[in-house]
CSV table of C-alpha atoms and ligand atoms in Angstrom, one decimal:
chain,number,residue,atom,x,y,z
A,1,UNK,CA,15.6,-14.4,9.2
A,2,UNK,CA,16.1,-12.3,12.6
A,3,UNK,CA,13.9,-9.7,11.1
A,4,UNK,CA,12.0,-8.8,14.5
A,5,UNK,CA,15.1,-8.5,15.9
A,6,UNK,CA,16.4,-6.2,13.7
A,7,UNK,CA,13.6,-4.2,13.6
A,8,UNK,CA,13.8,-3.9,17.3
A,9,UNK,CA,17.5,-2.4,17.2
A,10,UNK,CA,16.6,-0.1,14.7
A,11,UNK,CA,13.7,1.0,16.5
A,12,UNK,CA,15.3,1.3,20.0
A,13,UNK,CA,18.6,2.5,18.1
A,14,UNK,CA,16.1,5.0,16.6
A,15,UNK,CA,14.4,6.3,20.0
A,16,UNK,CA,17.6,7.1,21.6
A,17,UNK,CA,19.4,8.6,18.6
A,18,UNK,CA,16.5,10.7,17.6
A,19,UNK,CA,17.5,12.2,21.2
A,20,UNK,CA,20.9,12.6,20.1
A,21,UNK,CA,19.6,14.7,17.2
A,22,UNK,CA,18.4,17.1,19.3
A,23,UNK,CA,22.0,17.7,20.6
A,24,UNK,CA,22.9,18.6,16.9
A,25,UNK,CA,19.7,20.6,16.5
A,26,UNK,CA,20.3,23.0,19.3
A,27,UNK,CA,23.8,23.2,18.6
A,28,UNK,CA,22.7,25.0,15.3
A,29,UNK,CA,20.9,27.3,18.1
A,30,UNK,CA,17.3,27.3,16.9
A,31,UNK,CA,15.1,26.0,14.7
A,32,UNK,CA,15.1,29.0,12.4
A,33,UNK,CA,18.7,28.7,12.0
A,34,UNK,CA,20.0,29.0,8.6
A,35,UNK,CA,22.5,25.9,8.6
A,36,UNK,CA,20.0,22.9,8.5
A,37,UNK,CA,21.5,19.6,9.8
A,38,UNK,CA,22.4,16.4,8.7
A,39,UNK,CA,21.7,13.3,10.2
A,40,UNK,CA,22.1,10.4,8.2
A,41,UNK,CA,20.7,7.9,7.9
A,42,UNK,CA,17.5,9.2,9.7
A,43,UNK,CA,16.9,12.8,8.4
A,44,UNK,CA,18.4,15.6,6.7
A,45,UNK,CA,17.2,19.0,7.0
A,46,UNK,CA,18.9,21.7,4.3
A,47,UNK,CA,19.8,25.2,5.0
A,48,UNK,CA,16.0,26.1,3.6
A,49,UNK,CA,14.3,24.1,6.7
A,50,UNK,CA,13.4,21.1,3.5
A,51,UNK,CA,13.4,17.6,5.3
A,52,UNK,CA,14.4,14.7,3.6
A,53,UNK,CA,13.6,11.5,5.2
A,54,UNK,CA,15.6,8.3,5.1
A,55,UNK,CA,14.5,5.7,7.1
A,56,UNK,CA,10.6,6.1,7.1
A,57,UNK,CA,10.5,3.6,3.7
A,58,UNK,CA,9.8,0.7,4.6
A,59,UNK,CA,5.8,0.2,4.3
A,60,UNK,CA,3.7,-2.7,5.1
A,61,UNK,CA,1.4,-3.1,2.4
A,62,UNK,CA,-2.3,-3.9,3.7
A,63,UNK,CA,-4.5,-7.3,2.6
A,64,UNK,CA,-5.0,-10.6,4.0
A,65,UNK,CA,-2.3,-11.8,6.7
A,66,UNK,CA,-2.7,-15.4,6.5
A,67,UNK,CA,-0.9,-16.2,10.0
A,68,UNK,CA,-3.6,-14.1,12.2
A,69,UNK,CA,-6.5,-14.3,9.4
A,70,UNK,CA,-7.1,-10.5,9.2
A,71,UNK,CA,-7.9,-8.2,6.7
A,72,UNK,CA,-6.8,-4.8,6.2
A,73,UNK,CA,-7.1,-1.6,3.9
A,74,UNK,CA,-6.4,1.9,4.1
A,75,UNK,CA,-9.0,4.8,3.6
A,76,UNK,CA,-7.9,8.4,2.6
A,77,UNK,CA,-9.4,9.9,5.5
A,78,UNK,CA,-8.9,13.8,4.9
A,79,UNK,CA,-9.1,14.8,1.0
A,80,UNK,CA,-7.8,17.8,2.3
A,81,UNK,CA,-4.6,17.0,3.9
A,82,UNK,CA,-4.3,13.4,2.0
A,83,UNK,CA,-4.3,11.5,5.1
A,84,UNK,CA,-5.2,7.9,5.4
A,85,UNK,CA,-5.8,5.4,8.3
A,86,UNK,CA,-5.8,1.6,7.8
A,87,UNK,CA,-8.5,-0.5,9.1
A,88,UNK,CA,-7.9,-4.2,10.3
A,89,UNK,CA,-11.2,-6.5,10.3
A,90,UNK,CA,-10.3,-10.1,12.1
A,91,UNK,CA,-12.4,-13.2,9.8
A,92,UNK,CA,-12.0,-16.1,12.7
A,93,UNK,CA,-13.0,-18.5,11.3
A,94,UNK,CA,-14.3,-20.0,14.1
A,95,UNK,CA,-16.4,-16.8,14.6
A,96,UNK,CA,-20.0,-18.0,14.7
A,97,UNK,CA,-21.5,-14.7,13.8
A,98,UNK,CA,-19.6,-13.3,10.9
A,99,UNK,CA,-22.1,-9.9,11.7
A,100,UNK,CA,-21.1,-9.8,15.5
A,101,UNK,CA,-20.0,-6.4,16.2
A,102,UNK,CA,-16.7,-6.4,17.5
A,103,UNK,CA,-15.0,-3.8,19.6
A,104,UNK,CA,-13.2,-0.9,18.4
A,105,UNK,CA,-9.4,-0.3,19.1
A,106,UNK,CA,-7.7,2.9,18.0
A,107,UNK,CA,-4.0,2.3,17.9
A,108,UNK,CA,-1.6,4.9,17.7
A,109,UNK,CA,2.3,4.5,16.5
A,110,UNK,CA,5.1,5.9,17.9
A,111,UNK,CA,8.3,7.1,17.2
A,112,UNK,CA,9.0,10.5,18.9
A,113,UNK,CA,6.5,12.8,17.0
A,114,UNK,CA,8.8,12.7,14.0
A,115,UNK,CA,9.4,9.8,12.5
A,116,UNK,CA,8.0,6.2,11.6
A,117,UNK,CA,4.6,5.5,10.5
A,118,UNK,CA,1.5,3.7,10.9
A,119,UNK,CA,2.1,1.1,8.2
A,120,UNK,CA,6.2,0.4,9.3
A,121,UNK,CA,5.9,-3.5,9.4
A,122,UNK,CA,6.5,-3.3,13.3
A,123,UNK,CA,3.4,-1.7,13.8
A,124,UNK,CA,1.7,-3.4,10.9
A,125,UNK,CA,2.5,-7.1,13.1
A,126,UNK,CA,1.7,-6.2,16.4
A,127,UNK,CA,-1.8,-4.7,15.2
A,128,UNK,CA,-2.8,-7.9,12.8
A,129,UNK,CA,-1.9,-9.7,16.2
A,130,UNK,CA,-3.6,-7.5,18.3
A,131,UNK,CA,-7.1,-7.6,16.3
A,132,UNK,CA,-6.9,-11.2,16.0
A,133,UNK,CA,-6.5,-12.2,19.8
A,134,UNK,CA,-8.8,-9.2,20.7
A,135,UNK,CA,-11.2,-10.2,18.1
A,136,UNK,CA,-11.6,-6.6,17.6
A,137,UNK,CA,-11.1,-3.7,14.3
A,138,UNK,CA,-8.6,-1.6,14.9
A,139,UNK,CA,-7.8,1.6,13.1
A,140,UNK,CA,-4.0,3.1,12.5
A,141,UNK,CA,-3.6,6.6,11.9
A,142,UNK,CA,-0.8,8.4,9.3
A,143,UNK,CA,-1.0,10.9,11.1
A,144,UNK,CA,1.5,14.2,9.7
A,145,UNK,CA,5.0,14.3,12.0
A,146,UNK,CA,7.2,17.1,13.1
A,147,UNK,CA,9.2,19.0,12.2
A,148,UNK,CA,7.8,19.7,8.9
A,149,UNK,CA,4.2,20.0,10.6
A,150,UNK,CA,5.1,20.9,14.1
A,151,UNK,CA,2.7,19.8,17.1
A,152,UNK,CA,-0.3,20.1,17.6
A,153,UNK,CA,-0.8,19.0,14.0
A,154,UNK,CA,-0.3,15.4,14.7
A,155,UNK,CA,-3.2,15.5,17.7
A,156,UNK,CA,-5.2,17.6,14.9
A,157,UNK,CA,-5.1,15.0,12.7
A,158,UNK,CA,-5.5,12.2,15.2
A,159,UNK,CA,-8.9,13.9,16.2
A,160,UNK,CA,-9.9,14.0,12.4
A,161,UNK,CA,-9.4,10.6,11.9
A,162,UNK,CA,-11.2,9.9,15.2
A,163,UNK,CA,-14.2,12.1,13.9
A,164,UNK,CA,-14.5,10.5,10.6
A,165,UNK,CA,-14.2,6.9,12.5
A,166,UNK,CA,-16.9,7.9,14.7
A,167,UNK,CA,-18.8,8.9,11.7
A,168,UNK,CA,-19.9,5.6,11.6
A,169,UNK,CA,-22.0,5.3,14.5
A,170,UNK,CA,-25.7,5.1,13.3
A,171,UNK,CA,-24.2,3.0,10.6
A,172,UNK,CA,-24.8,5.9,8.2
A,173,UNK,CA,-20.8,6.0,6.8
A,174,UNK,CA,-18.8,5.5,3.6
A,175,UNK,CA,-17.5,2.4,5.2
A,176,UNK,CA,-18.8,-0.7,5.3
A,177,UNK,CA,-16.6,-1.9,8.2
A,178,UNK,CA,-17.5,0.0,10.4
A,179,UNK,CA,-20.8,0.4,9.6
A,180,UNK,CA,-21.8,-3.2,10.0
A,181,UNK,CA,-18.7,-4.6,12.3
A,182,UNK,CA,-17.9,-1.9,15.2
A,183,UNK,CA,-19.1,-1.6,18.2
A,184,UNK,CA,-19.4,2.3,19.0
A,185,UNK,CA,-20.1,1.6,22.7
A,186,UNK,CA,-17.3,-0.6,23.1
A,187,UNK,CA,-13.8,1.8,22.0
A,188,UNK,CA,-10.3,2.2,22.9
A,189,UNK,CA,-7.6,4.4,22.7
A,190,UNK,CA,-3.9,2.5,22.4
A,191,UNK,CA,-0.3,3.8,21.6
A,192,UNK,CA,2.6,3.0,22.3
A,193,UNK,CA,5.3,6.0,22.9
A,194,UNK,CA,4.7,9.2,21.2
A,195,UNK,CA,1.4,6.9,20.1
A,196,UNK,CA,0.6,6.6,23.7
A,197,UNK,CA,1.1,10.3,24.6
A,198,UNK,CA,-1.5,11.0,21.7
A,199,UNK,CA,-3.9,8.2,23.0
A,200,UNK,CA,-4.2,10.1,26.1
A,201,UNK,CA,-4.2,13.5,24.2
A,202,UNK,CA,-7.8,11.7,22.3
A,203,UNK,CA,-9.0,11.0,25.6
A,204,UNK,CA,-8.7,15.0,26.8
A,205,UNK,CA,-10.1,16.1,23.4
A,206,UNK,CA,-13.1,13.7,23.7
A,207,UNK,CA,-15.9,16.0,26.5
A,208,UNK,CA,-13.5,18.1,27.1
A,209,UNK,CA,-10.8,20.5,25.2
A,210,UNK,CA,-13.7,19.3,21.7
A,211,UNK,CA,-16.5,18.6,21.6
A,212,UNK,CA,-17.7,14.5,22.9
A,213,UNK,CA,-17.6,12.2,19.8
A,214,UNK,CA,-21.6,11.5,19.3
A,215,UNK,CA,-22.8,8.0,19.8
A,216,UNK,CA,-19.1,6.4,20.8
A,217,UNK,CA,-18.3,5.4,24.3
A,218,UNK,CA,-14.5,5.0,25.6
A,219,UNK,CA,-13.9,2.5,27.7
A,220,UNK,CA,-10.2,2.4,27.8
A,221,UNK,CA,-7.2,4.2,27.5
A,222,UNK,CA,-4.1,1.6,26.7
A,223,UNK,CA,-0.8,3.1,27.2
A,224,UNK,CA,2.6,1.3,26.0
A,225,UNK,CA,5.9,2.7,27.0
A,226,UNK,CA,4.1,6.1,27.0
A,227,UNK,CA,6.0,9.3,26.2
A,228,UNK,CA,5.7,11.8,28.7
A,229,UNK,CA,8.2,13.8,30.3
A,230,UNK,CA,8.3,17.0,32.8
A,231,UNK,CA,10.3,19.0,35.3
A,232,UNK,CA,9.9,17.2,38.2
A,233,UNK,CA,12.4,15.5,38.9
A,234,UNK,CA,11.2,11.5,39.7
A,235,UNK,CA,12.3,9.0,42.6
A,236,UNK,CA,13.1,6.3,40.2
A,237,UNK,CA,16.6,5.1,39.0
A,238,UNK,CA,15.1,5.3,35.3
A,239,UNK,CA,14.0,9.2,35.6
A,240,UNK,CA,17.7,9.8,33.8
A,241,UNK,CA,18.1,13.6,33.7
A,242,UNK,CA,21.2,13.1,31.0
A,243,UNK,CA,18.3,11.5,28.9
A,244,UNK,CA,15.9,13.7,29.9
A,245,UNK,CA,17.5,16.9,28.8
A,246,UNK,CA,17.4,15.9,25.5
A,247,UNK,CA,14.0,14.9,26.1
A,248,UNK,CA,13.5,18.8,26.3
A,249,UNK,CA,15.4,19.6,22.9
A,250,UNK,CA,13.5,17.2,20.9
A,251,UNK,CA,10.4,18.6,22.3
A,252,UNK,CA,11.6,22.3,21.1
A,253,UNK,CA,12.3,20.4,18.0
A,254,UNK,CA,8.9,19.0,17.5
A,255,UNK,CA,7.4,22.2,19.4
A,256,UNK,CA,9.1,25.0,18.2
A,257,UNK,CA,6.2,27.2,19.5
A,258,UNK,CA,6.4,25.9,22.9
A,259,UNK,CA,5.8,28.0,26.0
A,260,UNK,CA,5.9,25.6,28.8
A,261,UNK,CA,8.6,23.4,27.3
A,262,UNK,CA,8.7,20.0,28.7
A,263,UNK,CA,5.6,21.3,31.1
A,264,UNK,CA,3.5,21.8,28.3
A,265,UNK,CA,0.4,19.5,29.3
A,266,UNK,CA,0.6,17.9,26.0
A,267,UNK,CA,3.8,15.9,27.6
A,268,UNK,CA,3.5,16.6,31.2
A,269,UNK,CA,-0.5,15.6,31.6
A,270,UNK,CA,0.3,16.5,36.0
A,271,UNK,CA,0.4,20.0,34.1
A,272,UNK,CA,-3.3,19.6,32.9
A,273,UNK,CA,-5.6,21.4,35.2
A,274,UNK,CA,-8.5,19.1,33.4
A,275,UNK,CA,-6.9,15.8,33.5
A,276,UNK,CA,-9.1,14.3,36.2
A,277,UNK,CA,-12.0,14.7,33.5
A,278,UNK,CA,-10.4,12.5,31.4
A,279,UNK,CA,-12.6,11.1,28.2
A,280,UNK,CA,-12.2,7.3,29.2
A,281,UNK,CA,-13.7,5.0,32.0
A,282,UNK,CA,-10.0,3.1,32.7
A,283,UNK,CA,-6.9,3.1,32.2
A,284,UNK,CA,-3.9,0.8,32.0
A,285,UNK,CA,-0.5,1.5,31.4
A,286,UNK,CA,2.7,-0.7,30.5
A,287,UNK,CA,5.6,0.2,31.6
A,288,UNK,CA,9.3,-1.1,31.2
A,289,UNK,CA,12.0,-1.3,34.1
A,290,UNK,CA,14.5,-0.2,31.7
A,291,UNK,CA,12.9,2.4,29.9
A,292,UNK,CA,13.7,5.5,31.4
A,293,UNK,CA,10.2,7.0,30.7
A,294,UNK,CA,9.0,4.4,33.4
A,295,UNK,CA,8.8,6.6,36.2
A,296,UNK,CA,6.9,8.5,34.0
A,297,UNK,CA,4.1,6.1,33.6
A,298,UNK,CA,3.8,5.6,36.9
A,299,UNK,CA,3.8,9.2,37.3
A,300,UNK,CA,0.7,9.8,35.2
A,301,UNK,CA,-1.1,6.8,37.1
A,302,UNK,CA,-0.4,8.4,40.3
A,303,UNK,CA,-1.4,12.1,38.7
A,304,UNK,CA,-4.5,11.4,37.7
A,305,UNK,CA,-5.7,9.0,40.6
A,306,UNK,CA,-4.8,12.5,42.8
A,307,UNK,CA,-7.0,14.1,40.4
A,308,UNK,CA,-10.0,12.7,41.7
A,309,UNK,CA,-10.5,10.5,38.3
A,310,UNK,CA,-12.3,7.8,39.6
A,311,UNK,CA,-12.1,5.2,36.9
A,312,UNK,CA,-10.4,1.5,37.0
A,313,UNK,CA,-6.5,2.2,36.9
A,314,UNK,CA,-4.0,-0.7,36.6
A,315,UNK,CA,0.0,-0.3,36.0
A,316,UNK,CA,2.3,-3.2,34.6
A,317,UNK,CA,5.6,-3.1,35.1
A,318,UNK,CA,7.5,-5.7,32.4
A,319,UNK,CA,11.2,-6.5,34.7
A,320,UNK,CA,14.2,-6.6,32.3
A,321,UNK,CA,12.7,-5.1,29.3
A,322,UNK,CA,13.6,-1.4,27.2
A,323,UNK,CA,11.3,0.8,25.7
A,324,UNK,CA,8.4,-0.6,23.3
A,325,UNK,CA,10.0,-4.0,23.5
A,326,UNK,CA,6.4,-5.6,22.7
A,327,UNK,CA,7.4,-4.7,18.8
A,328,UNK,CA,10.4,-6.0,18.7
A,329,UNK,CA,9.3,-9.7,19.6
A,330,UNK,CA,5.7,-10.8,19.7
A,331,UNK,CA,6.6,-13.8,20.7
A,332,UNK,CA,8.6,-13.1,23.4
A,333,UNK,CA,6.8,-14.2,27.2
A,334,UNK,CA,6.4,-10.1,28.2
A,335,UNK,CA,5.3,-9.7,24.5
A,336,UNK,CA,2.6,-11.9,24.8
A,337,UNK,CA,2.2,-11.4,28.2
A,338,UNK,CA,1.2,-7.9,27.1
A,339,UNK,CA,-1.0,-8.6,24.1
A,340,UNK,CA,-3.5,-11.1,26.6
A,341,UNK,CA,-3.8,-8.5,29.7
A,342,UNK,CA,-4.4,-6.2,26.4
A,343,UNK,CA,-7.0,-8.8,25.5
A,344,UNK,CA,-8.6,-8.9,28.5
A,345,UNK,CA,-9.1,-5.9,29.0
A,346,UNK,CA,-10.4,-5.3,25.5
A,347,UNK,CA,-12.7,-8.2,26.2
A,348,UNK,CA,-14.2,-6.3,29.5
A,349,UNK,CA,-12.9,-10.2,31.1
A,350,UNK,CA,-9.7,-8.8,33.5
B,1,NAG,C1,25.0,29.8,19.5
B,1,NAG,O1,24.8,31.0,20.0
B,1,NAG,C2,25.8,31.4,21.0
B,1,NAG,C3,25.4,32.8,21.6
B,1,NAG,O2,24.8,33.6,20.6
B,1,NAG,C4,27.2,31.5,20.2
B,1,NAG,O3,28.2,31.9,21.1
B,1,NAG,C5,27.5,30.1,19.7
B,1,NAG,O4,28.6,30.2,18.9
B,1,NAG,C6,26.3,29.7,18.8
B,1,NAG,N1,26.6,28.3,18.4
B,1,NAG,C7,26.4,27.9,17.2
B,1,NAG,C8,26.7,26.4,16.9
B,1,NAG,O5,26.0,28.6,16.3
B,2,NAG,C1,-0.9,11.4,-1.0
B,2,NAG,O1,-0.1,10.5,-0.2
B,2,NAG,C2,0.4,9.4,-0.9
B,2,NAG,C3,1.1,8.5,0.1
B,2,NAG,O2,0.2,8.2,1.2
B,2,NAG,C4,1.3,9.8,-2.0
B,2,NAG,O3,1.8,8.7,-2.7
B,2,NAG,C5,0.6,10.8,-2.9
B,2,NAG,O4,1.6,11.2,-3.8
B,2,NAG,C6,0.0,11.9,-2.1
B,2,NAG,N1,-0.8,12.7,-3.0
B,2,NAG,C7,-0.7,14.0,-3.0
B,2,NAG,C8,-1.6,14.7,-4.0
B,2,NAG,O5,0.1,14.6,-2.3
B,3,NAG,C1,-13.7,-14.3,5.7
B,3,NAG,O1,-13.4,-15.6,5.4
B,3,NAG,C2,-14.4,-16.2,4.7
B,3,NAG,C3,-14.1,-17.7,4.6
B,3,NAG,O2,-12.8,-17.9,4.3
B,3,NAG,C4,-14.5,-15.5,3.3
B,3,NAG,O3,-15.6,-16.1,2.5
B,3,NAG,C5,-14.8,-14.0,3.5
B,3,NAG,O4,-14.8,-13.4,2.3
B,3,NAG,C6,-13.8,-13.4,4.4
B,3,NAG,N1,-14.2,-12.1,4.7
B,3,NAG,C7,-13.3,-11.1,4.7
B,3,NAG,C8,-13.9,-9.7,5.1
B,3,NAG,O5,-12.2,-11.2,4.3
B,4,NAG,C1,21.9,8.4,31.9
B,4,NAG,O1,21.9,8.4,30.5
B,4,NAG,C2,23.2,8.6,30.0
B,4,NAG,C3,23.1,8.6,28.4
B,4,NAG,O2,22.4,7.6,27.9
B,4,NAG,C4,24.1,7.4,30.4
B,4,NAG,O3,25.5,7.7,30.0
B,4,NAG,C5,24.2,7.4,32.0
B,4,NAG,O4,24.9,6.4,32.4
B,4,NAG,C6,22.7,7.3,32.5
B,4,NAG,N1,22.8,7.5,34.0
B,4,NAG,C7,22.1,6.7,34.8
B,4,NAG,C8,22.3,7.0,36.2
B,4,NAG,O5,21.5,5.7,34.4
B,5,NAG,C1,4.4,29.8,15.9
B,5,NAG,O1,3.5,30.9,16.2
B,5,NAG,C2,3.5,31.9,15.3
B,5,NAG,C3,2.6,33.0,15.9
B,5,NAG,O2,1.4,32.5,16.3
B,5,NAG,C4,3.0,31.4,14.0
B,5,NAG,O3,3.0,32.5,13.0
B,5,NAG,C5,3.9,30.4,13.5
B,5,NAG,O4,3.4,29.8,12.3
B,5,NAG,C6,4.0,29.3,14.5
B,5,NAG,N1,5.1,28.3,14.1
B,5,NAG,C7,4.9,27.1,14.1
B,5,NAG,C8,6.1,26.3,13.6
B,5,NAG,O5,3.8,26.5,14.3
B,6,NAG,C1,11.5,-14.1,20.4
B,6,NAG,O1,11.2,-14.7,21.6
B,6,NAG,C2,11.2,-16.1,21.5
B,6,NAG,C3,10.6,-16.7,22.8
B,6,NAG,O2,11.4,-16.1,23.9
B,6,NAG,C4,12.6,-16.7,21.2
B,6,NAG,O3,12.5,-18.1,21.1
B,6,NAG,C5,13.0,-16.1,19.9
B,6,NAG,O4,14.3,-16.4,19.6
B,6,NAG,C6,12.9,-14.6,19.9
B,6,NAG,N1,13.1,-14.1,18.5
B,6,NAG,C7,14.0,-13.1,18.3
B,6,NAG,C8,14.1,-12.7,16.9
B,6,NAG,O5,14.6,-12.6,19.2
């Protein structure tokens, strides 16, 4: 059954018509308008501003994967707001040490800041994947979408969930996990689109907009497909203005309280006056040729080496391939291509 395949069309189907709903969302005129819209199959929003959603369903329960041999469960995070993350624990069984601390990898979903979740099956595969070849625990975040809770409550709850993770440190925390398994001095930020943009968003938080995370140490930020956008207009054949207009309308959509629009720093990091203090010691970004965010990654590399960041920086550039294409096929060459330089530099060996 093509079911990675089909996946991928929704999802890429998904990324560009969640643009196109923008078109219908400012055709309404604003986001207090009275008329609501309808855009089945994806998401419905009645003349009261109630959201029904359609497509966010499907659900990955956690356990045992038997192909990659790792474990997972979810924890309710925040009481408060109900939030939960999952946590993935590889058992190689070739592993001599079944106590060896293993790095930890926070991974964070995309899906435009509005719809998907942590424990869609896309994101469910790569990350057993991931934390198998990487021999590492990762953590996924539900984290609360737009528009019913508008940014920044999706970098809020990101940050909570990083908190409580990091609660773990001295070994002291509800969680056995991560009390015996994780390696606090060997963490990572991920995320791949709107995941990515938050990734980076962790990093900022971490020293400098909150307070440092006690007793954790960053090494690197991992960006896939990333999802930032700006005014400036870009060199590249990908920077697609058409495109990126409604890039600005789903930010408005997602960001109703937005005073910079599209150069807000929270999606145009050349914006942030800080972001040469950024909370990590490298950073490597994926890009795609034809994703037309690329320009945009390599945008933010070039940003934030001007910034006088002087951390290990590397940009890969995947030819012939669209936007989060390492979902769609792990066992594509570029997917797996992607997953071993991911690897690598997880494992401190590239
Ligand atoms: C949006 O507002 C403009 C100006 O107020 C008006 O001319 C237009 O008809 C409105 N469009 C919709 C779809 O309500
Ligand atoms: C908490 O979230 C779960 C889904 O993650 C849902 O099934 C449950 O109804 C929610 N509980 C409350 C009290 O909202
Ligand atoms: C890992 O695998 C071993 C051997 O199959 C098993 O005894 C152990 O319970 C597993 N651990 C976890 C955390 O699943
Ligand atoms: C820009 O995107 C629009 C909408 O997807 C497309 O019709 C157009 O051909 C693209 N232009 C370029 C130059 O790629
Ligand atoms: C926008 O800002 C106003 C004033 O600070 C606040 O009352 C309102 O709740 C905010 N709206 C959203 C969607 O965050
Ligand atoms: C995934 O990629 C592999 C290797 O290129 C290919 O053989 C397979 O057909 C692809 N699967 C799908 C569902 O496209």
């Amino acid at each position: 059954m093509d079911f990675h395949r089909f996946s991928f069309i929704i999802c890429l189907f998904l990324f560009f018509s969640l643009l196109r709903i923008q078109s219908v969302t400012s055709s309404t005129n604003s986001s207090n308008s009275k008329e609501g819209f309808d855009y089945s199959p994806y998401i419905r929003i009645d003349e009261d501003g109630r959201v029904e959603r359609f497509n966010d369903v499907t659900r990955a329960p956690p356990g045992f994967d038997p192909e990659t041999n790792v474990e997972s469960k979810d924890i309710l995070f925040s009481p408060e707001n109900n939030l939960t993350l999952r946590l993935y624990l590889p058992n190689n069984t070739n592993q001599i040490n079944q106590n060896q601390k293993l790095p930890l990898v926070f991974y964070f979903h995309g899906g435009g800041f509005f719809v998907r979740g942590a424990f869609n099956p896309l994101n469910h595969n790569f990350v057993n994947n991931l934390a198998s070849e990487a021999n590492a625990i990762v953590v996924t975040v539900e984290y609360r979408k737009a528009p019913e809770h508008p940014i920044p409550v999706l970098y809020e709850d990101s940050w909570t969930a990083l908190k409580w993770v990091a609660s773990h440190f001295d070994q002291q925390g509800p969680e056995d996990w991560l009390n015996n398994r994780a390696d606090f001095q060997r963490a990572f930020l991920s995320g791949s689109g709107a995941g990515g943009n938050i990734a980076h968003q962790m990093c900022m938080k971490n020293g400098v907009y909150e307070e440092k995370l006690k007793g954790v140490n960053f090494m690197d930020l991992i960006l896939f497909n990333p999802f930032f956008w700006g005014r400036e207009v870009l060199a590249g054949k990908t920077d697609n203005r058409t495109r990126g207009g409604r890039v600005e309308r789903l930010w408005k959509f997602v960001y109703p309280n937005t005073t910079n629009g599209i150069d807000d720093p929270w999606i145009n990091p050349a914006k942030d006056p800080n972001l040469g203090r950024v909370g990590c010691s490298g950073v490597q970004v994926f890009v795609s040729e034809n994703d037309f965010m690329r320009e945009r990654g390599w945008y933010y590399a070039q940003k934030l080496r001007e910034s006088g960041w002087s951390g290990d920086m590397v940009v890969v550039d995947y030819k012939g391939e669209d936007h989060n294409f390492h979902l769609a096929n792990l066992t594509s060459k570029n997917s797996v291509d992607l997953r071993r330089r991911t690897v690598l530099v997880i494992n401190q060996e590239g």
